[in-house]
Tab-separated table of C-alpha atoms (C1' of nucleotides) in Angstrom:
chain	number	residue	atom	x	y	z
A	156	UNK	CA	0.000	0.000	0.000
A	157	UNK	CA	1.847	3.171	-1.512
A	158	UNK	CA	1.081	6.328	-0.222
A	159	UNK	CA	-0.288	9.039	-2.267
A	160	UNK	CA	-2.015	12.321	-2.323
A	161	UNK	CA	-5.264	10.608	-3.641
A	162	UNK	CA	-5.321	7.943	-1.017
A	163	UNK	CA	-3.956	10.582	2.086
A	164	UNK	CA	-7.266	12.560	0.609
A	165	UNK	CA	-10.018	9.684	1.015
A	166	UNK	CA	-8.587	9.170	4.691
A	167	UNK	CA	-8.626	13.043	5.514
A	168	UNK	CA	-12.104	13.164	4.223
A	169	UNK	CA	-13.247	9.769	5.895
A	170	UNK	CA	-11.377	10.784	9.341
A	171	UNK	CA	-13.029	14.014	9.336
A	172	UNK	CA	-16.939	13.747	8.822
A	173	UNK	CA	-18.519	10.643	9.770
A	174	UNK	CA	-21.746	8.943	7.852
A	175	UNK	CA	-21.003	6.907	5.084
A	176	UNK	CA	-20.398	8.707	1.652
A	177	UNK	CA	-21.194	7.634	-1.882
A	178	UNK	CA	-18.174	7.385	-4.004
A	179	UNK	CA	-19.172	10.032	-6.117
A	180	UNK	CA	-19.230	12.597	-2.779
A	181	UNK	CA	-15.534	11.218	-1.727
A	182	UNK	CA	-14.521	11.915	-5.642
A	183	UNK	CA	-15.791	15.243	-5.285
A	184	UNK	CA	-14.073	16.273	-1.994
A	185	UNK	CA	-10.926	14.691	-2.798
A	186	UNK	CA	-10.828	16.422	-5.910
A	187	UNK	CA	-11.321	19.835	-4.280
A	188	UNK	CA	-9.132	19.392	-1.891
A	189	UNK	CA	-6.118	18.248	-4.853
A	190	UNK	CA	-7.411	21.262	-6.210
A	191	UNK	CA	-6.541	23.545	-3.416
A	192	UNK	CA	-3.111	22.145	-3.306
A	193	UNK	CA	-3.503	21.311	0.355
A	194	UNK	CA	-2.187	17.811	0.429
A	195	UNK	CA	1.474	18.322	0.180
A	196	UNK	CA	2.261	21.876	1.508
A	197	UNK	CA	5.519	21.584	0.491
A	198	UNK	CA	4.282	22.198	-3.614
A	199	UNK	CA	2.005	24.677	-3.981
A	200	UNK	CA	1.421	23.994	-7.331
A	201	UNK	CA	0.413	20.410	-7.581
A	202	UNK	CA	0.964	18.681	-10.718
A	203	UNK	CA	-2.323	17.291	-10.969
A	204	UNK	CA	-4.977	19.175	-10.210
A	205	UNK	CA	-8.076	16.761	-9.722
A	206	UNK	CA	-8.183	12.821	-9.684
A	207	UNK	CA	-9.990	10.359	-11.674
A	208	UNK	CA	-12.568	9.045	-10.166
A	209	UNK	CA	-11.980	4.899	-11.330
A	210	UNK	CA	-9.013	6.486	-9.040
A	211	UNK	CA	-11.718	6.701	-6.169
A	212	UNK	CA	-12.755	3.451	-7.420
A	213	UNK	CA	-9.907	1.740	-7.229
A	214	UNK	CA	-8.735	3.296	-3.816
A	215	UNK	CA	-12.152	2.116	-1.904
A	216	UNK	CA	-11.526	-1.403	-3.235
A	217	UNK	CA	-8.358	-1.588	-1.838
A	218	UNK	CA	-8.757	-0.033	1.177
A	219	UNK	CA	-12.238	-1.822	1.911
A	220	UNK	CA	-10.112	-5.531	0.915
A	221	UNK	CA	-7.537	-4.007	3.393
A	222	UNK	CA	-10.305	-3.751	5.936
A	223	UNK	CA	-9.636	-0.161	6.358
A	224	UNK	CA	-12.886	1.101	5.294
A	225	UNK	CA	-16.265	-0.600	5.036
A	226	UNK	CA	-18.916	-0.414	2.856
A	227	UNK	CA	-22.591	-0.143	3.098
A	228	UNK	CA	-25.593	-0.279	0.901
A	229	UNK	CA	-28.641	1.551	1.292
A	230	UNK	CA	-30.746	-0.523	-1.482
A	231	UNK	CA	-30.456	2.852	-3.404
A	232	UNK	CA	-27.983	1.069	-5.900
A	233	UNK	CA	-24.731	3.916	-4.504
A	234	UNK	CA	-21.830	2.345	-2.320
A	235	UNK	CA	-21.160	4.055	0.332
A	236	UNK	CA	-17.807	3.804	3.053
A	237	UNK	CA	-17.003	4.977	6.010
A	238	UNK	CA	-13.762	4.373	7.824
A	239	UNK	CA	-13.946	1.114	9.811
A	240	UNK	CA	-14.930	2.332	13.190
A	241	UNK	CA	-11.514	2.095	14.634
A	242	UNK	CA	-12.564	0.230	18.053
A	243	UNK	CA	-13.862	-2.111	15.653
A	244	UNK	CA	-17.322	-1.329	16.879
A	245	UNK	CA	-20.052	-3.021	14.633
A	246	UNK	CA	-23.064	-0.576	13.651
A	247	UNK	CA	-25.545	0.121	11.406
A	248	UNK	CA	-27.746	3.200	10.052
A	249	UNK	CA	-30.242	5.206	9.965
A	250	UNK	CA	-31.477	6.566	7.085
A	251	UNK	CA	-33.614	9.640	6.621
A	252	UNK	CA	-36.247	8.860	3.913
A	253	UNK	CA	-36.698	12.770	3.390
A	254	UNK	CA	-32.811	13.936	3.337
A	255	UNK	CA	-31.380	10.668	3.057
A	256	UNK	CA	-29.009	11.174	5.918
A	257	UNK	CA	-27.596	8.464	7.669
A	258	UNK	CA	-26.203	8.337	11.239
A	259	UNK	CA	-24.843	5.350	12.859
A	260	UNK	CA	-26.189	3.513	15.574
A	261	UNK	CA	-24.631	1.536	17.839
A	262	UNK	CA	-25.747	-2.127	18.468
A	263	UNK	CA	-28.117	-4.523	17.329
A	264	UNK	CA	-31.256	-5.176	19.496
A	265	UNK	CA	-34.064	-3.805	17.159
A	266	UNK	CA	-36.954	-3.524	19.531
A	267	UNK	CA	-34.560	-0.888	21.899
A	268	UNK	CA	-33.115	0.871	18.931
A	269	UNK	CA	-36.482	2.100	17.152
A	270	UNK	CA	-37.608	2.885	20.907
A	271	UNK	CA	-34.373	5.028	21.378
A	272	UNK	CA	-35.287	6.802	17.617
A	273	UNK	CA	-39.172	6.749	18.482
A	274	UNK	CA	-37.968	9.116	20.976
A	275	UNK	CA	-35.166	10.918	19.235
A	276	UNK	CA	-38.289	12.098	16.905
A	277	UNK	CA	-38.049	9.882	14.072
A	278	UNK	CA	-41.050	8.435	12.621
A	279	UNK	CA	-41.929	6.743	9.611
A	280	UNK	CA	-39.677	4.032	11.047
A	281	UNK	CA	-38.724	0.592	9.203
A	282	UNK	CA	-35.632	-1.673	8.617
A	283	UNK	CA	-34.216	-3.931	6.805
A	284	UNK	CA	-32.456	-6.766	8.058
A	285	UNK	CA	-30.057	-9.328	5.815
A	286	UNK	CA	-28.412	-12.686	7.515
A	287	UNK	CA	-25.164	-13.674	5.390
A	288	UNK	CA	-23.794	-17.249	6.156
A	289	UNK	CA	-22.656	-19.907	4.580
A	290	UNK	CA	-25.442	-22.710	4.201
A	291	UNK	CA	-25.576	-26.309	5.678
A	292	UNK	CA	-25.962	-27.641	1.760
A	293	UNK	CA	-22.514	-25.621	0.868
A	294	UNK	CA	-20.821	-26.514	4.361
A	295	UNK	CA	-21.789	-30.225	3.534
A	296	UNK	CA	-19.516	-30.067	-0.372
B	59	UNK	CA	-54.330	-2.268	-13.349
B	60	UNK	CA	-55.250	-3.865	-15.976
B	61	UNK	CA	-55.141	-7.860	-16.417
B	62	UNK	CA	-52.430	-8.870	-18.812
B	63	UNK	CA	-51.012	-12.313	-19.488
B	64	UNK	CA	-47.099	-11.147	-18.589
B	65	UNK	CA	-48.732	-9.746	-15.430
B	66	UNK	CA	-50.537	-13.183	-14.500
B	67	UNK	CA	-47.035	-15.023	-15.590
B	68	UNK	CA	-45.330	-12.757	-13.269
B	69	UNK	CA	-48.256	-13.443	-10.029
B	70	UNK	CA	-48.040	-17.291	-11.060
B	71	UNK	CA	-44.383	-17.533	-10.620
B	72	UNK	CA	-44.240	-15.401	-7.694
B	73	UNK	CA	-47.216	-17.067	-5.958
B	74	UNK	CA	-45.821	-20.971	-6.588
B	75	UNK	CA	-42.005	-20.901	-5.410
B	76	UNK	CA	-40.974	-18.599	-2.985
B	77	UNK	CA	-37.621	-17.085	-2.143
B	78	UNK	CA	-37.277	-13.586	-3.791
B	79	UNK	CA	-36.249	-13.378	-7.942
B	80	UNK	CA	-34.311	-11.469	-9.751
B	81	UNK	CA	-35.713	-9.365	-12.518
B	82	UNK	CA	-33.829	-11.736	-15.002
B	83	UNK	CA	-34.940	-15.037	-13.570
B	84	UNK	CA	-38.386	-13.840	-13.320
B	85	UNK	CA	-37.725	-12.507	-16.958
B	86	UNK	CA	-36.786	-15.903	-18.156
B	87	UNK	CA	-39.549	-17.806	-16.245
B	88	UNK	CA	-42.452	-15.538	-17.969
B	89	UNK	CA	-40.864	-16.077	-21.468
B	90	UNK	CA	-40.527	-19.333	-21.256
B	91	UNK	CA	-44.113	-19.588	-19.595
B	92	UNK	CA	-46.205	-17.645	-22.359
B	93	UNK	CA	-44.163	-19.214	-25.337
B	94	UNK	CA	-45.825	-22.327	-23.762
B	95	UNK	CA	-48.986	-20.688	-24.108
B	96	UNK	CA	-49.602	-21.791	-20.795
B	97	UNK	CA	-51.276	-18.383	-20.070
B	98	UNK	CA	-54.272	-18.686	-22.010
B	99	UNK	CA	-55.330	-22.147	-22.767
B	100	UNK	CA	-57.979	-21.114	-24.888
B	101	UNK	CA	-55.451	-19.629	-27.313
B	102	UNK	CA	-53.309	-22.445	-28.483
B	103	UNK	CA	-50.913	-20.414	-29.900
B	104	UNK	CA	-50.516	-17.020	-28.113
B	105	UNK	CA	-49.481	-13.657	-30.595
B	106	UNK	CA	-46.194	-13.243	-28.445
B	107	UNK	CA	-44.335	-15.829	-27.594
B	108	UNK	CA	-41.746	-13.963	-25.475
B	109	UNK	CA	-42.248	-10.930	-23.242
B	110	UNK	CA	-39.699	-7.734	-22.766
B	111	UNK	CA	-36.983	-7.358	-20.063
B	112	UNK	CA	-38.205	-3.912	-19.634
B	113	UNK	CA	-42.251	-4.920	-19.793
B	114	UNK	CA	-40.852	-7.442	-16.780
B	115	UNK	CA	-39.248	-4.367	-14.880
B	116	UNK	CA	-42.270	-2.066	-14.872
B	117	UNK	CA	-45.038	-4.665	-13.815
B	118	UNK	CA	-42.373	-4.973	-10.874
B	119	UNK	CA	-42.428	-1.301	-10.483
B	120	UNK	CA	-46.197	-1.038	-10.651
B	121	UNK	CA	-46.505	-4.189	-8.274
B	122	UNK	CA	-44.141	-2.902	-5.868
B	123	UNK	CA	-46.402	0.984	-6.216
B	124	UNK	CA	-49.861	-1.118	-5.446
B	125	UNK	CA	-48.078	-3.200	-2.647
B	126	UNK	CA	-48.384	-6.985	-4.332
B	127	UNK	CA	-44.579	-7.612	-4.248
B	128	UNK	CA	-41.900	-6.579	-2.407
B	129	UNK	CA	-38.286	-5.550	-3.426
B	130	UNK	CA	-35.355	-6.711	-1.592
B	131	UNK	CA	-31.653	-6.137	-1.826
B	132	UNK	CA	-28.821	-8.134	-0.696
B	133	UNK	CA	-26.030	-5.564	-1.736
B	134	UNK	CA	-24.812	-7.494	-5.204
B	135	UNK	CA	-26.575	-4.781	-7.230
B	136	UNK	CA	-29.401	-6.788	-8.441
B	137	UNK	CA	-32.891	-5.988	-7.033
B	138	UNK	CA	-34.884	-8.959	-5.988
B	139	UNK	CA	-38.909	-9.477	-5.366
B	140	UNK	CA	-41.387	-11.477	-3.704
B	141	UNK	CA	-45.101	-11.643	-3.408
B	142	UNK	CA	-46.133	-9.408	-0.433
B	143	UNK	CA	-46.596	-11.909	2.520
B	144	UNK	CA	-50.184	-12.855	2.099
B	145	UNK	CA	-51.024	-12.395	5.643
B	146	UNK	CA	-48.144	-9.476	5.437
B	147	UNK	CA	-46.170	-10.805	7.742
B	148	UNK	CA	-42.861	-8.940	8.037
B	149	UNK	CA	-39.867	-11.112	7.173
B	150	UNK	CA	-36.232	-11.606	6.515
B	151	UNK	CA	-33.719	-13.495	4.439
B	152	UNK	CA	-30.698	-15.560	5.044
B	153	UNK	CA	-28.390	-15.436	1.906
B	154	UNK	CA	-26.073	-18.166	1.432
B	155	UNK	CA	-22.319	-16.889	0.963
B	156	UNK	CA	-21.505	-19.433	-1.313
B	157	UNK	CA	-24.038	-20.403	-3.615
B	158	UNK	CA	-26.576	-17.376	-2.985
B	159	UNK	CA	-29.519	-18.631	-2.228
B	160	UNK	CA	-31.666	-16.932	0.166
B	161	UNK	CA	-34.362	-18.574	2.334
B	162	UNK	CA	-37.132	-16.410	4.160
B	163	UNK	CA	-37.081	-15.727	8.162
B	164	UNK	CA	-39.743	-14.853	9.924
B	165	UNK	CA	-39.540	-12.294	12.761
B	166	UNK	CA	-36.787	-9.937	14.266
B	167	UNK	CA	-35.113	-10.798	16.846
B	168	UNK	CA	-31.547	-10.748	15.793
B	169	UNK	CA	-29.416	-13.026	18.914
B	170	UNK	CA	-32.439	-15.865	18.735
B	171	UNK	CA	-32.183	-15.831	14.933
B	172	UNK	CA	-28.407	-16.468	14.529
B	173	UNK	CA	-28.266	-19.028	17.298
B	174	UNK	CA	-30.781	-20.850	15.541
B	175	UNK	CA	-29.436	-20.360	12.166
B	176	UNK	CA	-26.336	-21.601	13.985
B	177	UNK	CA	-28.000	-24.606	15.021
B	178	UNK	CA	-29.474	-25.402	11.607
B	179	UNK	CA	-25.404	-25.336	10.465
B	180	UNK	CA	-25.217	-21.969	8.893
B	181	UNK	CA	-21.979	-21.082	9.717
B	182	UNK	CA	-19.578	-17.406	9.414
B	183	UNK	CA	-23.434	-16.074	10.181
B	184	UNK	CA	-22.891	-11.986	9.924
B	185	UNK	CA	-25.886	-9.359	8.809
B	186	UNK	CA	-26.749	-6.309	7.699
B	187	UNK	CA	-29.757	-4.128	9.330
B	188	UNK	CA	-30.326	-0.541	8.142
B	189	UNK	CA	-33.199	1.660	9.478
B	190	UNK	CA	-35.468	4.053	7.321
B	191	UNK	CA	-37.457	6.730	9.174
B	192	UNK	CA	-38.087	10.318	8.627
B	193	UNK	CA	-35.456	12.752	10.644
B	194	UNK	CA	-36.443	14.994	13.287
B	195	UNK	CA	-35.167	17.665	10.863
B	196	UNK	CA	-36.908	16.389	8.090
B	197	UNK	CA	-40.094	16.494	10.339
B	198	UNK	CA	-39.776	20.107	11.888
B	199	UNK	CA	-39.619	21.661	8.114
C	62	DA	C1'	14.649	-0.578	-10.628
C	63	DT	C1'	10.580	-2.507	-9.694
C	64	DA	C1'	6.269	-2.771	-8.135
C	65	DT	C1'	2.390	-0.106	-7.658
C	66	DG	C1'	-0.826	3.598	-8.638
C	67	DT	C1'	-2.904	6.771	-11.990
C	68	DG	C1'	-5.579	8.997	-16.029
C	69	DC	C1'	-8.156	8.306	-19.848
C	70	DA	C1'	-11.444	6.119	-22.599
C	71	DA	C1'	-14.026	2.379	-23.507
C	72	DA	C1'	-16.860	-1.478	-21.815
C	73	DC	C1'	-19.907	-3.540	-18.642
C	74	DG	C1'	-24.509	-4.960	-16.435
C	75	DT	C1'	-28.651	-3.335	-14.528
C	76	DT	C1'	-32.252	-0.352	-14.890
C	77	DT	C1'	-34.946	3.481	-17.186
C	78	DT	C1'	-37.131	5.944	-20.892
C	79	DG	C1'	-39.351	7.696	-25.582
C	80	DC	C1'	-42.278	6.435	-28.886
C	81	DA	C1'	-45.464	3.961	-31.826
C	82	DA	C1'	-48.419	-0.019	-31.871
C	83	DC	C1'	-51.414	-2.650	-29.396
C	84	DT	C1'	-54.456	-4.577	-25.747
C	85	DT	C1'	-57.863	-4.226	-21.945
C	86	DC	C1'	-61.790	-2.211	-20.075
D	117	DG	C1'	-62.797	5.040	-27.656
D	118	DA	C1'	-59.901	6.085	-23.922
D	119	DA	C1'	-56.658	4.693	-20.780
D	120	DG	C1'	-53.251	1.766	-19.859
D	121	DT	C1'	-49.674	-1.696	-21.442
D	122	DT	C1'	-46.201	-3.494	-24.475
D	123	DG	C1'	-42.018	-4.072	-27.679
D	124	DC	C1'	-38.150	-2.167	-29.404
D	125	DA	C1'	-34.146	0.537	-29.364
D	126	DA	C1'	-31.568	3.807	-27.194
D	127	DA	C1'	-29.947	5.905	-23.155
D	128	DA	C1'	-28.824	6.449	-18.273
D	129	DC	C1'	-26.600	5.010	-14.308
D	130	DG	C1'	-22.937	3.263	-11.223
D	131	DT	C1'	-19.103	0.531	-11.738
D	132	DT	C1'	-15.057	-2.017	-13.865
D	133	DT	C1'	-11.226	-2.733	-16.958
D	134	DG	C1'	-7.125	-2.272	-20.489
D	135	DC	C1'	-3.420	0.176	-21.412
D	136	DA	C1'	0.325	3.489	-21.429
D	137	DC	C1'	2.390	6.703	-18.376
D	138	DA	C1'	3.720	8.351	-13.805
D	139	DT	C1'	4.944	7.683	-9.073
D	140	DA	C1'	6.502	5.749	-4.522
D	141	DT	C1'	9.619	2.876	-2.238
DNA sequence: ATATGTGCAAACGTTTTGCAACTTC
DNA sequence: GAAGTTGCAAAACGTTTGCACATAT
């Protein structure tokens, strides 16, 4: 894993805000802040001024095979990634139907959790819910 | 909504196997079951013997509007759909790592579903679970 | 020096859409 | 006959890939 100003830029962005972002927000950011020149200080004038966004591509695959970011999917057909939560800390979302927000939320008992957001003053609420495993029939090959 | 012969191919397929299709495999299913000209017996043989991909993906749409099927996601960028419970009962999936299949759940409690899942030999059980409600912000406007 | 990362452009697979012809009611 | 549905072809969308060039170690 080779450090560059494209890859130093996903992490800045990622460590800064949290919620998960679509790849097209992190190629946006990352290509303002090439833009700006802010990465290496040192050059003021960086050679390139923007970066591709297979770049972006490419960099989330990597990093999310590394297990340094994680990715999520909202059913909305967009990846989205978020830094993995560096205590390890398994989450999940909510998602605003209006603004399409999400926020994390810790945990996974269900009943408690829309409770805790019944309260927060979210309404409209539902959730989806996905087990991944590998089945007795494939286990058995 | 008007009765149509792809429509009833689509209901029939949905309504005699369960576990949630994708658009293709119900796409294949409905050709294959009108150039049978299985759909209207009085018409030996039927005027089209094949129906479109994109006829297929807006009676899904419009089934999905009225509430007659549902549309999952498992995160593999295909959308998948299922008759609406009949008693609309609320349910999950588990989807098999290896070969993909996914078999319905009933019910939400997340601990007493993977130890049972455990106990029926699923094994490397994980899950996803994403909430959809309106935001407090998105309310107050 | 070598392995690795990048830009660009083209391809991919799923889903959507415009339009004219055709069914269903 | 009017409203709704379909086929076809083309486009849109997010994503992936091949290749030559550039960069980090």
């Amino acid at each position: 894993l080779k450090r560059t100003r494209a890859r130093e830029a996903v992490i800045r962005l990622l460590a800064s805000r949290h919620g998960p972002f679509t790849t097209d927000e992190i190629h946006r950011d990352v290509s303002k802040s090439l833009e700006k020149g802010k990465v290496t200080p040192s050059a003021p004038i960086p050679a390139r001024e923007t970066c591709d966004l297979a770049t972006i591509y490419r960099i989330l695959a990597k990093f999310s095979e590394a297990g340094v970011v994680t990715r999520s999917d909202f059913g909305d057909g967009v990846a989205r990634f978020e830094l993995a939560h560096e205590e390890g800390r398994h989450h999940h979302h909510v998602i605003c139907l209006v603004c399409g927000k999400a926020e994390p939320i810790r945990g996974c008992d269900l009943r408690l959790q829309e409770e805790s957001l019944r309260k927060l003053g979210f309404t409209r609420l539902s959730h989806r819910l996905e087990f991944f495993a590998r089945c007795p029939a494939c286990a058995a090959k």
